[in-house]
Each structure stands twice: as structure tokens, then as C-alpha cells.
Short mmCIF file of C-alpha atoms and ligand atoms in Angstrom, two decimals:
data_model
loop_
_atom_site.label_atom_id
_atom_site.label_comp_id
_atom_site.label_asym_id
_atom_site.label_seq_id
_atom_site.Cartn_x
_atom_site.Cartn_y
_atom_site.Cartn_z
CA UNK A 92 80.86 96.01 97.76
CA UNK A 93 82.98 96.74 94.71
CA UNK A 94 80.55 99.44 93.67
CA UNK A 95 80.79 101.11 97.08
CA UNK A 96 84.59 101.24 96.88
CA UNK A 97 84.44 102.59 93.34
CA UNK A 98 81.97 105.32 94.16
CA UNK A 99 83.95 106.30 97.28
CA UNK A 100 87.09 106.59 95.15
CA UNK A 101 85.24 108.71 92.63
CA UNK A 102 83.79 110.94 95.33
CA UNK A 103 87.25 111.54 96.80
CA UNK A 104 88.56 112.28 93.32
CA UNK A 105 85.90 114.90 92.69
CA UNK A 106 86.20 116.47 96.13
CA UNK A 107 89.94 116.93 95.72
CA UNK A 108 89.82 118.12 92.11
CA UNK A 109 91.81 115.12 91.00
CA UNK A 110 93.98 115.80 87.99
CA UNK A 111 92.71 119.28 87.26
CA UNK A 112 95.43 121.88 87.21
CA UNK A 113 92.75 124.58 87.00
CA UNK A 114 91.95 123.57 90.61
CA UNK A 115 95.12 125.36 91.81
CA UNK A 116 94.47 128.05 94.38
CA UNK A 117 96.96 129.55 96.83
CA UNK A 118 96.33 129.28 100.57
CA UNK A 119 93.70 131.57 102.06
CA UNK A 120 94.14 133.29 105.44
CA UNK A 121 92.69 130.34 107.41
CA UNK A 122 94.52 127.61 105.52
CA UNK A 123 97.55 125.88 107.05
CA UNK A 124 100.76 125.58 105.08
CA UNK A 125 104.14 124.19 106.13
CA UNK A 126 107.84 123.82 105.39
CA UNK A 127 107.38 121.24 102.62
CA UNK A 128 106.99 122.84 99.21
CA UNK A 129 105.38 119.66 97.87
CA UNK A 130 102.79 119.18 100.62
CA UNK A 131 101.87 122.87 100.17
CA UNK A 132 101.68 122.34 96.41
CA UNK A 133 99.43 119.30 96.77
CA UNK A 134 97.13 121.32 99.05
CA UNK A 135 97.11 124.26 96.63
CA UNK A 136 95.98 121.88 93.87
CA UNK A 137 93.39 120.26 96.12
CA UNK A 138 95.04 116.83 96.02
CA UNK A 139 95.36 117.30 99.78
CA UNK A 140 92.61 119.12 101.72
CA UNK A 141 93.04 122.75 100.67
CA UNK A 142 92.87 123.96 104.26
CA UNK A 143 96.01 121.91 105.10
CA UNK A 144 94.24 119.91 107.80
CA UNK A 145 93.16 116.28 108.25
CA UNK A 146 96.06 114.62 106.45
CA UNK A 147 95.03 111.06 107.19
CA UNK A 148 96.89 108.15 105.68
CA UNK A 149 94.11 107.74 103.12
CA UNK A 150 94.28 111.41 102.16
CA UNK A 151 98.07 111.35 101.85
CA UNK A 152 98.07 108.20 99.75
CA UNK A 153 95.41 109.70 97.51
CA UNK A 154 97.34 112.95 97.06
CA UNK A 155 100.76 111.44 96.39
CA UNK A 156 99.26 108.89 94.03
CA UNK A 157 96.84 111.12 92.11
CA UNK A 158 99.15 114.13 92.01
CA UNK A 159 102.57 112.51 91.53
CA UNK A 160 101.95 108.82 90.77
CA UNK A 161 103.69 107.61 93.92
CA UNK A 162 103.20 103.92 94.61
CA UNK A 163 100.60 103.60 97.43
CA UNK A 164 102.99 101.50 99.55
CA UNK A 165 105.60 104.26 99.33
CA UNK A 166 103.07 106.99 100.12
CA UNK A 167 101.81 104.97 103.06
CA UNK A 168 105.33 104.57 104.44
CA UNK A 169 105.97 108.32 104.09
CA UNK A 170 102.82 109.07 106.06
CA UNK A 171 103.89 106.57 108.76
CA UNK A 172 107.16 108.46 109.13
CA UNK A 173 105.37 111.81 109.31
CA UNK A 174 102.55 111.10 111.77
CA UNK A 175 104.86 111.93 114.72
CA UNK A 176 104.40 115.54 113.57
CA UNK A 177 101.04 115.51 115.38
CA UNK A 178 101.85 115.64 119.12
CA UNK A 179 98.58 113.90 120.07
CA UNK A 180 99.06 110.23 121.04
CA UNK A 181 97.69 107.77 118.47
CA UNK A 182 96.83 110.58 116.07
CA UNK A 183 95.11 109.53 112.84
CA UNK A 184 95.99 112.69 110.92
CA UNK A 185 98.47 115.56 110.89
CA UNK A 186 98.14 119.10 109.60
CA UNK A 187 100.57 121.15 107.53
CA UNK A 188 100.95 123.35 110.60
CA UNK A 189 102.12 120.29 112.60
CA UNK A 190 105.03 119.96 110.15
CA UNK A 191 106.40 123.29 111.38
CA UNK A 192 107.41 121.91 114.79
CA UNK A 193 111.13 122.53 114.91
CA UNK A 194 113.43 119.50 115.10
CA UNK A 195 110.58 117.03 114.82
CA UNK A 196 110.62 116.75 111.02
CA UNK A 197 111.42 120.38 110.22
CA UNK A 198 115.15 121.08 110.50
CA UNK A 199 117.85 123.69 110.02
CA UNK A 200 119.66 124.47 106.77
CA UNK A 201 116.60 124.15 104.53
CA UNK A 202 117.04 125.00 100.87
CA UNK A 203 114.33 127.65 100.83
CA UNK A 204 113.37 128.51 104.41
CA UNK A 205 115.33 130.26 107.17
CA UNK A 206 116.35 128.42 110.33
CA UNK A 207 113.84 128.60 113.20
CA UNK A 208 116.45 130.60 115.15
CA UNK A 209 116.16 133.44 112.62
CA UNK A 210 112.37 133.51 112.34
CA UNK A 211 109.75 131.80 110.18
CA UNK A 212 110.90 128.24 109.54
CA UNK A 213 108.16 127.34 107.07
CA UNK A 214 107.34 130.16 104.64
CA UNK A 215 109.26 130.24 101.37
CA UNK A 216 112.14 132.74 101.56
CA UNK A 217 113.54 133.95 98.24
CA UNK A 218 116.88 135.13 99.69
CA UNK A 219 117.53 131.71 101.23
CA UNK A 220 116.49 129.94 98.04
CA UNK A 221 118.87 132.20 96.07
CA UNK A 222 121.71 131.16 98.42
CA UNK A 223 121.01 127.57 97.40
CA UNK A 224 120.64 128.45 93.72
CA UNK A 225 124.14 129.93 93.55
CA UNK A 226 125.30 126.32 93.39
CA UNK A 227 122.84 125.28 90.70
CA UNK A 228 125.26 126.24 87.96
CA UNK A 229 123.56 124.94 84.82
CA UNK A 230 120.12 124.65 83.20
CA UNK A 231 120.08 120.95 84.07
CA UNK A 232 120.80 120.10 87.71
CA UNK A 233 122.70 116.96 88.62
CA UNK A 234 123.25 115.34 92.00
CA UNK A 235 126.50 117.25 92.43
CA UNK A 236 124.88 120.69 92.08
CA UNK A 237 122.01 119.70 94.38
CA UNK A 238 124.47 118.35 96.94
CA UNK A 239 126.56 121.53 96.74
CA UNK A 240 123.49 123.68 97.45
CA UNK A 241 122.66 121.52 100.46
CA UNK A 242 126.22 121.69 101.84
CA UNK A 243 126.36 125.45 101.35
CA UNK A 244 123.17 125.91 103.34
CA UNK A 245 124.54 123.73 106.14
CA UNK A 246 127.78 125.66 106.21
CA UNK A 247 125.92 128.99 106.36
CA UNK A 248 123.75 127.72 109.21
CA UNK A 249 126.64 126.20 111.10
CA UNK A 250 128.53 129.50 110.85
CA UNK A 251 125.68 131.86 111.77
CA UNK A 252 123.12 129.96 113.83
CA UNK A 253 124.30 129.31 117.42
CA UNK A 254 121.53 126.69 117.73
CA UNK A 255 122.41 124.91 114.49
CA UNK A 256 121.26 121.30 114.81
CA UNK A 257 121.74 118.61 112.18
CA UNK A 258 121.79 114.97 113.31
CA UNK A 259 122.44 111.76 111.38
CA UNK A 260 118.67 111.34 111.25
CA UNK A 261 118.27 114.85 109.84
CA UNK A 262 120.79 113.94 107.17
CA UNK A 263 118.61 111.06 105.96
CA UNK A 264 115.56 113.31 105.64
CA UNK A 265 117.63 116.08 104.10
CA UNK A 266 119.05 113.78 101.42
CA UNK A 267 115.52 112.63 100.61
CA UNK A 268 114.36 116.22 100.28
CA UNK A 269 117.29 117.27 98.13
CA UNK A 270 116.78 114.29 95.82
CA UNK A 271 112.98 114.65 95.71
CA UNK A 272 112.93 117.12 92.81
CA UNK A 273 114.81 114.58 90.66
CA UNK A 274 112.22 111.97 91.60
CA UNK A 275 109.18 114.07 90.77
CA UNK A 276 110.34 116.47 88.06
CA UNK A 277 113.50 114.90 86.65
CA UNK A 278 114.95 111.91 84.88
CA UNK A 279 115.49 108.93 87.16
CA UNK A 280 117.91 107.21 84.80
CA UNK A 281 120.44 110.07 84.66
CA UNK A 282 119.50 111.53 88.08
CA UNK A 283 119.10 115.03 86.64
CA UNK A 284 116.34 117.63 86.57
CA UNK A 285 115.68 120.84 84.63
CA UNK A 286 116.33 123.84 86.85
CA UNK A 287 113.38 125.84 85.50
CA UNK A 288 110.94 123.16 86.71
CA UNK A 289 112.35 123.27 90.26
CA UNK A 290 112.44 127.07 90.34
CA UNK A 291 108.80 127.24 89.25
CA UNK A 292 107.76 124.62 91.80
CA UNK A 293 109.53 126.23 94.78
CA UNK A 294 108.58 129.80 93.92
CA UNK A 295 104.90 129.15 93.12
CA UNK A 296 104.14 125.98 95.12
CA UNK A 297 102.48 124.74 91.99
CA UNK A 298 103.13 121.74 89.73
CA UNK A 299 104.93 122.99 86.59
CA UNK A 300 102.24 121.69 84.22
CA UNK A 301 102.38 124.86 82.12
CA UNK A 302 106.09 124.21 81.55
CA UNK A 303 105.24 120.82 80.07
CA UNK A 304 105.69 118.67 83.16
CA UNK A 305 103.51 115.60 83.65
CA UNK A 306 103.62 113.05 86.44
CA UNK A 307 105.70 109.90 85.88
CA UNK A 308 104.14 107.17 83.77
CA UNK A 309 105.31 104.39 86.10
CA UNK A 310 104.57 104.56 89.82
CA UNK A 311 107.48 105.92 91.87
CA UNK A 312 108.69 103.30 94.34
CA UNK A 313 110.75 103.23 97.52
CA UNK A 314 113.54 101.69 95.45
CA UNK A 315 113.62 104.80 93.21
CA UNK A 316 113.87 107.04 96.27
CA UNK A 317 116.66 104.94 97.83
CA UNK A 318 118.67 104.99 94.61
CA UNK A 319 118.43 108.75 94.08
CA UNK A 320 119.04 109.48 97.77
CA UNK A 321 122.17 107.33 97.58
CA UNK A 322 123.48 109.21 94.54
CA UNK A 323 122.90 112.59 96.22
CA UNK A 324 124.49 111.26 99.42
CA UNK A 325 127.64 110.25 97.57
CA UNK A 326 127.76 113.65 95.91
CA UNK A 327 127.87 115.36 99.32
CA UNK A 328 131.24 113.75 100.05
CA UNK A 329 133.94 116.43 100.08
CA UNK A 330 136.69 113.87 99.50
CA UNK A 331 137.58 112.80 95.99
CA UNK A 332 138.15 109.19 95.05
CA UNK A 333 141.02 108.35 92.71
CA UNK A 334 139.75 108.02 89.13
CA UNK A 335 142.20 105.20 88.42
CA UNK A 336 144.39 103.68 91.05
CA UNK A 337 146.63 101.00 89.57
CA UNK A 338 148.37 99.11 92.35
CA UNK A 339 151.85 100.19 91.28
CA UNK A 340 150.95 103.85 91.73
CA UNK A 341 149.39 103.49 95.16
CA UNK A 342 151.41 104.83 98.04
CA UNK A 343 153.11 102.14 100.01
CA UNK A 344 154.03 104.27 103.00
CA UNK A 345 152.25 105.00 106.25
CA UNK A 346 149.29 106.57 104.46
CA UNK A 347 148.28 103.29 102.88
CA UNK A 348 146.98 102.34 106.31
CA UNK A 349 144.00 104.60 105.68
CA UNK A 350 142.37 102.01 103.49
CA UNK A 351 143.44 103.05 100.00
C1 HEM B 748 104.08 112.48 103.42
C2 HEM B 748 104.75 113.24 102.57
C3 HEM B 748 105.69 114.34 102.96
C4 HEM B 748 105.90 114.93 104.18
C5 HEM B 748 105.21 114.64 105.50
C6 HEM B 748 106.92 115.94 103.98
C7 HEM B 748 107.41 116.74 105.00
C8 HEM B 748 108.43 117.66 104.84
C9 HEM B 748 108.97 118.49 105.88
C10 HEM B 748 108.53 118.47 107.34
C11 HEM B 748 109.92 119.26 105.33
C12 HEM B 748 110.74 120.35 106.03
C13 HEM B 748 112.18 119.99 106.25
C14 HEM B 748 113.00 121.25 106.34
O1 HEM B 748 113.09 121.83 107.43
O2 HEM B 748 113.52 121.68 105.30
C15 HEM B 748 110.00 118.93 103.94
C16 HEM B 748 110.86 119.50 103.04
C17 HEM B 748 110.91 119.21 101.70
N1 HEM B 748 110.07 118.36 101.02
FE1 HEM B 748 108.62 117.23 101.82
N2 HEM B 748 107.30 115.94 102.68
C18 HEM B 748 106.59 114.98 102.02
C19 HEM B 748 106.67 114.66 100.68
C20 HEM B 748 107.46 115.32 99.75
C21 HEM B 748 107.48 115.00 98.35
C22 HEM B 748 106.69 113.91 97.65
C23 HEM B 748 108.37 115.84 97.78
C24 HEM B 748 108.68 115.87 96.31
C25 HEM B 748 109.19 116.86 95.62
C26 HEM B 748 108.89 116.70 98.83
C27 HEM B 748 109.83 117.70 98.66
C28 HEM B 748 110.41 118.40 99.69
C29 HEM B 748 111.53 119.32 99.50
C30 HEM B 748 112.23 119.65 98.18
C31 HEM B 748 111.85 119.82 100.76
C32 HEM B 748 112.97 120.78 101.13
C33 HEM B 748 112.50 122.20 101.28
C34 HEM B 748 113.64 123.12 101.68
O3 HEM B 748 114.71 122.63 102.04
O4 HEM B 748 113.44 124.34 101.63
N3 HEM B 748 108.31 116.35 100.01
N4 HEM B 748 109.07 117.95 103.66
C1 NAG B 749 89.26 113.41 107.19
O1 NAG B 749 89.58 112.57 106.10
C2 NAG B 749 88.87 111.34 106.11
C3 NAG B 749 89.37 110.54 104.89
O2 NAG B 749 90.65 110.08 105.14
C4 NAG B 749 87.38 111.58 106.03
O3 NAG B 749 86.71 110.36 106.11
C5 NAG B 749 86.96 112.47 107.18
O4 NAG B 749 85.60 112.80 107.03
C6 NAG B 749 87.78 113.74 107.21
N1 NAG B 749 87.47 114.53 108.39
C7 NAG B 749 87.29 115.84 108.35
C8 NAG B 749 87.02 116.51 109.66
O5 NAG B 749 87.32 116.48 107.31
C1 NAG B 750 97.20 104.73 122.20
O1 NAG B 750 97.27 103.40 121.77
C2 NAG B 750 97.85 102.52 122.72
C3 NAG B 750 98.06 101.17 122.06
O2 NAG B 750 97.00 100.84 121.20
C4 NAG B 750 96.96 102.48 123.96
O3 NAG B 750 97.50 101.62 124.92
C5 NAG B 750 96.83 103.88 124.53
O4 NAG B 750 95.91 103.89 125.60
C6 NAG B 750 96.36 104.85 123.47
N1 NAG B 750 96.44 106.21 123.99
C7 NAG B 750 95.45 107.10 123.90
C8 NAG B 750 95.69 108.44 124.52
O5 NAG B 750 94.42 106.86 123.30
MG1 MG B 751 113.76 123.85 107.85
#
């Protein structure tokens, strides 16, 4: 029994070119790709099926674990949240093409894709990515710069796209996406990430191994995601909080009713 499991694991590892960066190959004409730069990347490396099809829970857990050292419980939960992408009832897999369905998981104001209203909502678009990058003002990105890029994209969409849609649910996914580069390529402790790693990843849909990146030593957990998402969420707030607010200096007039 144990042997069977072991040999199955090994077979999957070989089939998907586990751990070998040389296995990277861009999508061919019949391969599906989608709006997620990381799912595309994992398919390009062969951690996911290269054709972008048959993303079963087992295949997703394998890819996120072998490629990025995501904790299997976290990867499993992410797949559970994504299976609605396949419109078939009781589906056991989704494809990267399924992820393109607008306002299912794919949404407006992406960092690197145009809104569905304007055309292709899933292929990388350099001009859109450059709009985001205006706000990435240093070689090391922090939550504030990432949040500013996200807000700028929302403002541009809200101003120009008559069908602009962005719900509270979208916001949760969006914050996860904006924080994801810190999780995978950055430093969890300081919640920062080198810009050159993110640029390389978005523009090539390839893990930045040649820039010195390696996957995290410790498995990434749901707790890590929640923490980083929370930090990015706070950074999207356009109100400032007083740095020091000694009681004597607080306003004691009508405005104090607002909770300060
Ligand atoms: C089961 C796993 C995953 C699924 C199903 C998934 C799905 C998606 C989808 C549907 C989008 C498009 C949202 C939009 O319209 O912008 C997206 C965006 C994104 N995803 Fe994933 N994702 C997964 C895992 C990851 C991981 C592990 C990362 C780590 C870096 C990641 C990074 C991103 C980023 C940065 C975006 C934003 C792209 C942009 O705004 O241009 N995703 N993902
Ligand atoms: C889909 O992936 C599963 C592993 O999760 C595998 O057993 C199955 O053979 C695959 N199906 C196709 C059509 O590739
Ligand atoms: C999906 O699963 C539910 C609950 O297990 C079942 O009642 C339903 O018939 C299934 N639908 C299809 C189309 O297989
Ligand atoms: Mg989008």
C-alpha cells in the first residue's frame, strides 16, 4: 500500500517535471491559459498540466506544493474556492480557460489585464501592467505601493468602464491577488517584495529562478495569506489615522462623535 502511494507520487512528479526549471515552456496554440499569472506560470513549468486542462484537486495541490511549497490544506481550500469556475454541476476539475468567465472569479480592474468590457480579460497586457507599475515607486515594494497600484486600477476602471463591477466579494479576492506576490516572492516578516522578481514573473509567466528566487523553506499556510491580505487591505484605506492622539489634543466638539 505504502509502495503504491510512493510510486504514484513519483510518477506524478516525473510527469509534471517536478522541480525542474528547464521544464519551462510557453503555451502552444492548443494550450489553455487564463487571467492568473501564477496558474499560467505553473502550467508553463509543467507543475500543472501544460495544456491548462484537468485541474483536479490532486493536480492543484501537487502544483502549488511542488512549485511554491504551499501547505496542502491551503492549496486544497484554494481549489475548493475555484471549482465554481467550471459551469458543469459537480465538476471534478476546471481548466485555465474556465477561469476567464467574467465575474465568476475573473473581475475588473486587474493589475495586468484589461477589463472584459474593453476586450481580452485574460492575456497579459503590458500597457495595463505599466499603469499599475507607476505606483510601484521603489526597487522593493511594500503593501502601500501594491495597494496604490490596485486602487489606481480600480479608479481607472470606474472612470472609463460603464460596466465596472467590483463587489465586496471581489475585494477579498483582489486583496489576495495583490498580496500574493509578497507571499510567493517576498519576505513575509516585513511584507515586502523585490520589484524585479514581480516584473519578471508577470512579464514572462515564469518563476524567477534565474534571478535567484527559490520557493519558501517553510510551507505557506492560510494564516500567512490572511496576515498579508490584512496588511494590504489596511494599506488601501484612503483615510489616515492619527500617529499620536493624546486625549488632551483630541477634538471635543461635534466631530468627536465620529469615533475618534
Ligand atoms: C487554485 C489556485 C488559484 C486560482 C484558481 C487562481 C485564480 C485566479 C483568477 C481567476 C485570477 C483573475 C482575477 C482578475 O480578474 O484579475 C487571478 C489573478 C491573480 N492571481 Fe491567481 N489563482 C490561484 C493561485 C494564485 C497564486 C498561488 C498566486 C501567487 C502569486 C496567484 C497570483 C495571482 C495574481 C498576482 C493575480 C492578479 C493578476 C492581475 O491582476 O493582473 N494566484 N487568479
Ligand atoms: C486528470 O488528472 C487526474 C489526477 O488528478 C488523473 O488521474 C486523470 O487521468 C487525468 N485525466 C486526464 C483526462 O488527463
Ligand atoms: C451533483 O451532486 C448532487 C449531490 O451529491 C446530486 O444530487 C446531483 O444529482 C448531482 N448532479 C449531477 C448533474 O450529477
Ligand atoms: Mg480581470
